[in-house]
XYZ file of C-alpha atoms in Angstrom:
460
model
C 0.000 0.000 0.000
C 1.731 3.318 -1.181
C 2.910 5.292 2.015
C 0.204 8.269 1.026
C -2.921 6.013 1.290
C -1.474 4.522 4.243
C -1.380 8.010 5.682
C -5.173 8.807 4.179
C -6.731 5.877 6.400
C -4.437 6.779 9.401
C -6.490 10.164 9.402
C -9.764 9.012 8.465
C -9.600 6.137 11.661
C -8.594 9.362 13.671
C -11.135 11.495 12.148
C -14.049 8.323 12.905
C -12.898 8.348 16.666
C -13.276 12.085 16.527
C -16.389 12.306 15.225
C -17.374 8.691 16.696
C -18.200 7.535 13.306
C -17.721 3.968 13.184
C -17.566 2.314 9.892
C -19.009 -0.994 10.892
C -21.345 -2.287 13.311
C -22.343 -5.861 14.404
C -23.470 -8.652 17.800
C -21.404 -10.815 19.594
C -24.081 -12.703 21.236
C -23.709 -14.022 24.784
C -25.955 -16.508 26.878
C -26.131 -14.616 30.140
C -24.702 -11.555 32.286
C -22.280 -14.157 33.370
C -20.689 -15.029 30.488
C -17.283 -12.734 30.345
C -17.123 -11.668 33.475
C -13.767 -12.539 33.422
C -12.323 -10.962 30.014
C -9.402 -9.797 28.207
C -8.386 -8.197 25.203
C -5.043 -8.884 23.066
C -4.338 -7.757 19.999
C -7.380 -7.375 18.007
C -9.032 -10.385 20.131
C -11.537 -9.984 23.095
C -11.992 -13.685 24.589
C -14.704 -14.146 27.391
C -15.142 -16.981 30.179
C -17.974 -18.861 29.214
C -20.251 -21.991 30.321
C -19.609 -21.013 34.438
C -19.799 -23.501 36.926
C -20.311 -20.707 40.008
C -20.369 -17.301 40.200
C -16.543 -17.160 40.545
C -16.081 -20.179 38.441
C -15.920 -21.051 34.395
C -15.056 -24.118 32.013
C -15.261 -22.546 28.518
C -13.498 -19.619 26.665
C -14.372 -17.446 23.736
C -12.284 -16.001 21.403
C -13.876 -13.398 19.051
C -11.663 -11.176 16.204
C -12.558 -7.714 16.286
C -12.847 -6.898 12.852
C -16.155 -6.579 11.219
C -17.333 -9.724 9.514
C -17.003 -8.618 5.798
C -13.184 -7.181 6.348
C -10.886 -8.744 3.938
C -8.510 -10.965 5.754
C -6.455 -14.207 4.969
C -8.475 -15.622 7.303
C -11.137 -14.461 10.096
C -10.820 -15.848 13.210
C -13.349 -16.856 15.889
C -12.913 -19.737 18.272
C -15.196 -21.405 21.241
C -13.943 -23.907 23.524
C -17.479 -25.070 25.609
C -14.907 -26.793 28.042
C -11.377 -26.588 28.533
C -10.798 -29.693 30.632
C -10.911 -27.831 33.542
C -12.304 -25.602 36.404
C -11.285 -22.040 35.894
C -11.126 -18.709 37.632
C -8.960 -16.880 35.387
C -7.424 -16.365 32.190
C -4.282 -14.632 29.778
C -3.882 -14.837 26.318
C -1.151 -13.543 24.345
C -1.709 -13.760 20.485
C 1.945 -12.568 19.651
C 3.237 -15.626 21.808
C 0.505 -18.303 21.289
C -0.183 -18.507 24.723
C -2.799 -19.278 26.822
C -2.223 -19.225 30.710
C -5.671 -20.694 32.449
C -5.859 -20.188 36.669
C -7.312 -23.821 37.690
C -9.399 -23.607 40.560
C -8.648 -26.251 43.239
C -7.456 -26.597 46.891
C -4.476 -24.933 45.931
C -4.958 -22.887 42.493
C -2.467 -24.062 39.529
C -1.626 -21.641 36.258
C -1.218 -24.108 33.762
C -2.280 -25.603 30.462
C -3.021 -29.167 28.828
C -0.209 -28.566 26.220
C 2.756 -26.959 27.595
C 4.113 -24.232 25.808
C 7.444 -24.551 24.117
C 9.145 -21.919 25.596
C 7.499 -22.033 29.089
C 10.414 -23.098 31.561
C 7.238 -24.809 33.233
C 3.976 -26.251 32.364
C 2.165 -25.466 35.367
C 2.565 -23.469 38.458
C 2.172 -24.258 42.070
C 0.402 -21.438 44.363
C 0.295 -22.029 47.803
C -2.417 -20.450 49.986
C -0.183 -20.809 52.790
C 1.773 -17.768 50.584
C -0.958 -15.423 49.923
C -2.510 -13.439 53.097
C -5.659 -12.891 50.704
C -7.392 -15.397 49.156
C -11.262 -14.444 47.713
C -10.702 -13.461 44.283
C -7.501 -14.256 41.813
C -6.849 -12.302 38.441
C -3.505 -12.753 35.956
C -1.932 -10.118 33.919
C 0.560 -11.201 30.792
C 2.454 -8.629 29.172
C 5.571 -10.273 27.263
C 7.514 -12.544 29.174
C 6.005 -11.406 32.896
C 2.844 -13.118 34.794
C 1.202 -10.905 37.247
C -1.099 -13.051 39.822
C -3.210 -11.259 42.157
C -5.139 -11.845 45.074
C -7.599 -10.257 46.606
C -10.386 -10.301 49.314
C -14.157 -9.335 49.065
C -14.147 -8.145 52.963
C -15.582 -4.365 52.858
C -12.086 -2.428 53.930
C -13.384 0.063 56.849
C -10.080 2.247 57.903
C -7.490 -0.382 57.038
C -7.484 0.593 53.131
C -7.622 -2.036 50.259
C -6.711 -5.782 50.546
C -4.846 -7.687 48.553
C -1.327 -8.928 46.941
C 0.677 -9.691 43.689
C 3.226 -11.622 42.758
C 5.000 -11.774 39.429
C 6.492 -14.427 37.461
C 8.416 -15.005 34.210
C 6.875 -18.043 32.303
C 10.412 -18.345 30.254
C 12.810 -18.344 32.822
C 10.209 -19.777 35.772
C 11.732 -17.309 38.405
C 9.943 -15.041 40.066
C 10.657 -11.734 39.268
C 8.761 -10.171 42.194
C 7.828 -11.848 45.370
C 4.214 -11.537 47.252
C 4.029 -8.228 48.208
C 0.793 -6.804 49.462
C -0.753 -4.531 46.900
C -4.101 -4.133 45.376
C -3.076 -4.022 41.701
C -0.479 -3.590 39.255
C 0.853 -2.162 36.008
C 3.653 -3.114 34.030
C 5.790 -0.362 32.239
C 8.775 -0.237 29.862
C 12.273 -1.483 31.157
C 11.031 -4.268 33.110
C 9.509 -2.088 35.401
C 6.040 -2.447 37.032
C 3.750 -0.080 38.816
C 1.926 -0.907 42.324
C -0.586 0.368 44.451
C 0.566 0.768 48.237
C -0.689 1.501 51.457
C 2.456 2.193 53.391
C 4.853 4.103 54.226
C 1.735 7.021 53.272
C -1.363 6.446 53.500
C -1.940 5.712 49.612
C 1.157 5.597 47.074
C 2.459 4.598 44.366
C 5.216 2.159 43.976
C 7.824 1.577 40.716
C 9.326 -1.998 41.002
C 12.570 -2.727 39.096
C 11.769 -6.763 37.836
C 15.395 -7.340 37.267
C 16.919 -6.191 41.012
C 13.260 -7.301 42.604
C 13.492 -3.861 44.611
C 11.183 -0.680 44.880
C 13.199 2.415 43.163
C 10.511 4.658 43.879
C 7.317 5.781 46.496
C 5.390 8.503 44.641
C 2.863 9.789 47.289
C -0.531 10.620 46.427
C -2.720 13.069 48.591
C -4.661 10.736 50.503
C -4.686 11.092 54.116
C -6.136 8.113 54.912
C -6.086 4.740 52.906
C -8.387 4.038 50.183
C -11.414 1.248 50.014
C -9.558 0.358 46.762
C -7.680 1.069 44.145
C -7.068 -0.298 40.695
C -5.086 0.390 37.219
C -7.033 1.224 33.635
C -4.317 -0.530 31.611
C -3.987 -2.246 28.184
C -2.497 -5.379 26.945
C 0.949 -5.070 24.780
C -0.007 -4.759 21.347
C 3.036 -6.631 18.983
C 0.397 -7.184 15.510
C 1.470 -10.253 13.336
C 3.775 -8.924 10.994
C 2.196 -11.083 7.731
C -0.921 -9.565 8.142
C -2.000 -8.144 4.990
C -3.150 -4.663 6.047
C -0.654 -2.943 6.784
C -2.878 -0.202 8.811
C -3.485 -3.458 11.544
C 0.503 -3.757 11.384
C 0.773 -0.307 13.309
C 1.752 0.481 16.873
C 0.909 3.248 18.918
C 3.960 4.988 20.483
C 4.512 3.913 23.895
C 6.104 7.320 24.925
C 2.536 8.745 24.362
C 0.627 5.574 26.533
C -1.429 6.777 29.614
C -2.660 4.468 32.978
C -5.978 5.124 34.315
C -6.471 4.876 37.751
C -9.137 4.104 39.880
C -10.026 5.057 44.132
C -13.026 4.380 46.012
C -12.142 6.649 49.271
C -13.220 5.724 52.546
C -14.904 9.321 53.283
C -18.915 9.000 54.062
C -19.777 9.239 50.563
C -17.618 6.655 49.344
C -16.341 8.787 46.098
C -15.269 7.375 42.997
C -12.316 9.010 41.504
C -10.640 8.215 38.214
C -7.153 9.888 37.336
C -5.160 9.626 34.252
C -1.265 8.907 34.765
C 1.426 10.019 31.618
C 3.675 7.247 31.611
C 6.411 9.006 30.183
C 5.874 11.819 32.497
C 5.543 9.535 35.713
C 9.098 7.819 34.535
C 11.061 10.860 33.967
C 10.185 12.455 37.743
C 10.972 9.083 38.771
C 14.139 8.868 36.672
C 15.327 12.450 37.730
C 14.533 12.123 41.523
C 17.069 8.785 41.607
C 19.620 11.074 40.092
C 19.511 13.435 42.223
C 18.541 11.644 45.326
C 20.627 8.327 44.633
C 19.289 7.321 48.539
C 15.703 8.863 48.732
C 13.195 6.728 47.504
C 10.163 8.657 48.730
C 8.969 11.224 45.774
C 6.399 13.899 47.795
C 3.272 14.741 45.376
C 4.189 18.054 44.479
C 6.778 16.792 42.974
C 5.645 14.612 40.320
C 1.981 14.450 40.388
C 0.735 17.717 39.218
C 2.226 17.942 35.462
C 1.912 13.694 34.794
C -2.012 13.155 35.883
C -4.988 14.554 35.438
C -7.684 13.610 38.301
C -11.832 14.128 37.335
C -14.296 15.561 39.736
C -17.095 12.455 40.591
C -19.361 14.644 39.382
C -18.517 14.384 35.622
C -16.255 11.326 35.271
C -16.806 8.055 35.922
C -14.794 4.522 34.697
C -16.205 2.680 32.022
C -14.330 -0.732 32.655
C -10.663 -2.035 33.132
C -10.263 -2.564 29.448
C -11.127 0.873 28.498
C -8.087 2.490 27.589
C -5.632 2.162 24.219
C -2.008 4.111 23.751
C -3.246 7.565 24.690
C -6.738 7.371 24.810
C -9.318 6.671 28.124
C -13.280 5.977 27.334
C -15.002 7.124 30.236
C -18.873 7.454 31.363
C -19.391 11.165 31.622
C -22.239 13.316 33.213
C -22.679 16.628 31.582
C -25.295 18.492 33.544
C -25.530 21.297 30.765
C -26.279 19.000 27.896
C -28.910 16.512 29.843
C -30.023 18.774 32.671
C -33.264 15.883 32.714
C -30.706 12.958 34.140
C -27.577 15.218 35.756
C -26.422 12.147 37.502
C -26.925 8.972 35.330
C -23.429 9.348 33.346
C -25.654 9.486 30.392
C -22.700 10.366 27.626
C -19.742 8.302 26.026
C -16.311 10.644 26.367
C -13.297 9.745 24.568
C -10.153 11.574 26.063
C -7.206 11.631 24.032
C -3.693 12.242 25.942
C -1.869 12.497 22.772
C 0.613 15.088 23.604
C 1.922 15.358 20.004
C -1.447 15.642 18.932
C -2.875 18.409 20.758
C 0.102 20.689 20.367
C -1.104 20.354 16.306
C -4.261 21.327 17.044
C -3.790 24.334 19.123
C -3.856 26.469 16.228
C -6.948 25.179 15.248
C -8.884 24.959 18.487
C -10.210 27.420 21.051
C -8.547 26.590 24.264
C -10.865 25.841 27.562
C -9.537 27.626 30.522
C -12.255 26.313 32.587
C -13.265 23.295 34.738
C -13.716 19.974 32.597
C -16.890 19.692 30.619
C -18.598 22.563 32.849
C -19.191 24.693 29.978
C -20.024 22.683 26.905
C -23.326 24.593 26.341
C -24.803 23.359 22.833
C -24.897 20.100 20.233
C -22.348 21.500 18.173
C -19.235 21.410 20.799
C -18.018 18.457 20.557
C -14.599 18.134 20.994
C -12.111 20.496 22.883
C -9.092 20.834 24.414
C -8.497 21.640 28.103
C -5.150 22.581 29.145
C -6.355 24.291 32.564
C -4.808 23.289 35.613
C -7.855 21.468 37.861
C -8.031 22.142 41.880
C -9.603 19.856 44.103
C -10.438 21.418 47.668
C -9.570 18.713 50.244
C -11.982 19.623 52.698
C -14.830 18.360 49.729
C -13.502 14.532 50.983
C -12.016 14.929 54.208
C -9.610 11.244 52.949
C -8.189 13.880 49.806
C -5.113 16.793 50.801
C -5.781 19.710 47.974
C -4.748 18.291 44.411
C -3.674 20.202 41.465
C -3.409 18.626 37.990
C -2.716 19.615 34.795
C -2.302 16.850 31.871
C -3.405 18.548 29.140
C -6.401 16.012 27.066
C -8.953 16.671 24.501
C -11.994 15.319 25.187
C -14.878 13.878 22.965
C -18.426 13.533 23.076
C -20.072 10.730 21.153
C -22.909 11.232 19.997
C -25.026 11.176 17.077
C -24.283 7.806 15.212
C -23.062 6.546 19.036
C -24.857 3.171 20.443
C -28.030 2.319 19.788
C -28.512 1.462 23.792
C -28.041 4.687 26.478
C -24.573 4.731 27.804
C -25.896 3.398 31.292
C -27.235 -0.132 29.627
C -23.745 -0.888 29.160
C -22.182 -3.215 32.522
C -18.800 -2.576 30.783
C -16.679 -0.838 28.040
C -13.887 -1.847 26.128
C -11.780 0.563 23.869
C -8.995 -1.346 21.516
C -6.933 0.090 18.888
C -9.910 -0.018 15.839
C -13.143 -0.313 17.796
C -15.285 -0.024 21.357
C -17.203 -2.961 22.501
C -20.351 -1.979 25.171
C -21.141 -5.371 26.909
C -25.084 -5.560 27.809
C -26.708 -8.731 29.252
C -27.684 -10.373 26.041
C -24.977 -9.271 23.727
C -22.153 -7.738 23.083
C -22.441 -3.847 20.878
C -19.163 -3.625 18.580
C -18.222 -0.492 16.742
C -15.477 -0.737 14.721
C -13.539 2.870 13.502
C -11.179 0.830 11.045
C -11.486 2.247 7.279
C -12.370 -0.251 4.973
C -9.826 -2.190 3.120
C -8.800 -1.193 -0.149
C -9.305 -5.515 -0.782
C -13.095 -5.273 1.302
C-alpha cells in the first residue's frame, strides 16, 4: 500500500474516533450476564469466560476477532472452547506468543495448560495459599515474558485501606521476578519495570518496582490522608500485531512514549467517592528517573513533585470509569455526566467521552482549536461542541472529601463527546466498556455492541 494512502486511512480512523463515526457495526451474542465476566483483550481479540460452573467459576473460553465480519482478511478468526478440561477462575492470552495461561481452581490454584508451551520453563505453576494473606478473588496479567497473579479479598475495607497482593512471574525463565508483596493491583511499564498500588509508608502511594533487582526504586505519594477502600489500574495489553498480516494499517503500533494508565479510588470518606485519574507514563518515569539522580538514597517522591504535570484527576461529578479494558495508547473511554447537555438525568453518566492524551497531537491542534480555561466539561453549552481541548490546571479542595489533601493537575487532554451515530442502547445499559486500537465494545446482558472505527480495506 503506497505510504500516502497509508497516511489517508491513518487520518480518516482518527477522524471516525473524533467524530465517533464507526464504519461498521455488528453482535457478539452471549448466553447470560455471566458469560465474560472474566475478560481480556489482546491484539485485536476480546476472549470471554464462558459456560460457568459458580459465580466465581468457568469451564469454557471465547475467542472473538474484532474486525467486522465482511473485512478482507487471509483468514477471520473466531474460536469457542465449551470446556477446557478444567475448572477455571482466570485467564491470559497472548496472540503474539501463542499462549494461553488458564488459573485452575482447586485446593491450591495451579496456572497451567493441557499442552505446555514450548518456551514455558514450566507447564504449570504451584500457588500455595499458605503464601498469599488474601485469598477471595484471583486475576492474571501477561504482558511479554512477565505473569502478574493477584489476590484479593471481598471483605468491605473500613479504615485499614484495600486488601490484597501480587506476585509476578516469568513463564520463560520460571523465576519469580517479584515476590508476594501486598498490593491491590499492578501495572507493568517499559524497562522491566512495574507499577503498584501501596498503602504504606503514606497512606496511599504509588510504587515503581525494578523486575530485574526485585526492589522498589521509587514511592510517589498521592494526597490521601487516609487509605483508600480500593484502588485499581485502567491498563492495556501489549499490542506486537502479526507482521504477515495483509493490512498494513493493523501492522501499526501506537507509540509507547505517548501511553497513559488510568487509575481508579473508592475513598473511605462518608460518601464513598469514585475518583478516576489519568497517569502520563512518560511523564511519571522521567520524575521518577530524575529524583534517583539526584537523590541516589531517597526513595520517597512527595506529590508536588511529580503528580501535578503527569495526571490529570476528574471531579465524581462528571467522570466516571467505564471498565478495566477501556483504555488504548493515549486514549481513556469514560462514562461522563454533563449536567448542561442533559439537565433531565444530571447524575446517570448518560454520555460516552473519549479523552485523548496524545501530547503530540494536541500541540497540532492548538492552532486550530479554542482553548478551555475552565473546569472539565462545565461549559459545553450546545450540540455542536463536541470536541475540545483543556489545558487548565484542575483544583480539588480537600476539605470536599475529608480522605483527599488539595490536588492540582494539569495533563493537558482533549476530550470527545459521542454522539449522534453513538450506540443504539443509552450509555448506562452498558455493565462494561472496552476501547482497543480499531473499535469499542459496550457489553449488555444479552450481547455484546461492537463499533469498529477501522477504514475499509482497499481488498473489502
Amino acid at each position: 500500500m503506497p505510504a500516502n494512502r497509508l497516511l489517508e486511512r491513518v487520518r480518516e480512523r482518527q477522524r471516525r474516533f473524533e467524530m465517533c463515526d464507526p464504519s461498521h457495526k455488528w453482535h457478539i451474542p452471549r448466553i447470560n450476564l455471566r458469560d465474560g465476566y472474566r475478560y481480556e483483550l489482546n491484539n485485536g481479540f476480546l476472549a470471554r469466560g464462558t459456560n460457568h460452573t459458580s459465580e466465581e467459576s468457568f469451564c469454557g473460553i471465547d475467542f472473538h476477532q474484532l474486525l467486522p465480519p465482511d473485512f478482507h482478511l487471509q483468514q477471520h478468526l473466531d474460536l469457542n472452547r465449551d470446556h477446557v478440561g478444567m475448572t477455571l477462575v482466570d485467564f491470559s492470552f497472548s496472540i503474539a506468543d501463542d499462549l494461553l495461561v488458564l488459573v485452575e481452581q482447586c485446593p491450591d490454584p495451579r496456572v497451567r495448560s493441557d499442552e505446555p508451551h514450548p518456551d514455558a520453563a514450566s507447564p504449570f505453576v504451584s500457588l500455595k495459599s499458605s503464601e498469599f494473606p488474601y485469598w477471595t478473588i484471583c486475576t492474571s496479567l501477561l504482558h511479554y515474558d512477565y505473569l502478574a497473579i493477584g489476590f484479593s479479598t471481598s471483605v468491605n475495607a473500613n479504615d485499614g485501606g484495600f486488601q490484597g497482593c501480587q506476585t509476578i512471574y516469568n513463564w520463560k525463565t520460571g523465576a519469580y521476578a517479584m515476590p508476594t508483596i501486598e498490593t491491590s493491583d499492578v501495572a507493568f511499564l517499559p524497562h522491566h519495570q512495574a507499577l503498584l498500588f501501596l498503602n504504606e509508608p503514606e497512606p496511599c502511594s504509588l510504587g515503581i518496582y525494578d523486575l530485574r533487582t526485585s526492589k522498589i526504586t521509587n514511592i510517589l505519594v498521592l494526597p490521601f490522608q487516609r487509605p483508600v477502600a480500593m484502588a485499581c489500574f485502567v491498563t492495556c495489553p501489549p499490542y506486537r500485531p502479526d507482521p504477515t498480516s495483509d493490512d498494513p494499517l493493523l501492522r501499526m503500533v501506537p507509540d509507547p512514549r505517548l501511553d497513559v494508565i488510568g487509575m481508579q479510588f473508592t475513598t473511605l470518606s462518608i460518601r464513598r467517592r469514585n475518583y478516576v485519574v489519568v497517569l502520563s507514563q512518560h511523564k511519571l518515569m522521567q520524575s521518577a528517573s530524575k529524583h534517583r539522580e539526584d537523590f541516589p538514597n531517597e526513595t520517597l517522591l512527595a506529590w508536588e513533585h511529580w503528580g501535578p504535570e503527569s495526571t490529570r484527576w476528574f471531579s465524581p461529578r462528571n467522570i466516571r470509569s467505564a471498565g478495566y479494558r477501556a483504555i488504548w495508547g493515549s486514549r481513556i473511554l469514560v462514562r461522563g455526566s454533563l449536567e448542561r447537555i442533559h439537565p433531565e438525568e444530571p447524575m446517570m453518566y448518560s454520555s460516552l467521552i473519549v479523552l485523548d492524551f496524545n501530547q503530540r497531537f494536541l500541540r497540532r491542534r492548538r492552532h486550530r482549536q479554542t482553548t478551555r480555561a475552565d473546569t472539565p466539561f462545565a461549559d459545553i453549552e450546545n450540540e455542536a461542541d463536541e470536541r475540545m481541548i483543556v489545558e487548565s490546571e484542575w483544583n480539588w479542595e480537600g476539605q470536599m472529601d475529608e480522605t483527599l489533601r488539595d490536588i492540582k493537575s494539569s495533563l493537558p487532554f482533549q476530550a470527545t463527546i459521542c454522539r449522534g451515530p453513538s450506540p443504539l442502547h443509552k450509555v448506562r445499559d452498558y455493565h462494561v466498556l472496552y476501547l482497543e486500537q480499531n473499535t469499542i465494545v459496550g457489553s449488555l446482558y444479552d450481547h455484546y455492541d461492537v463499533w469498529s472505527f477501522l477504514p475499509p480495506s482497499d481488498k473489502s
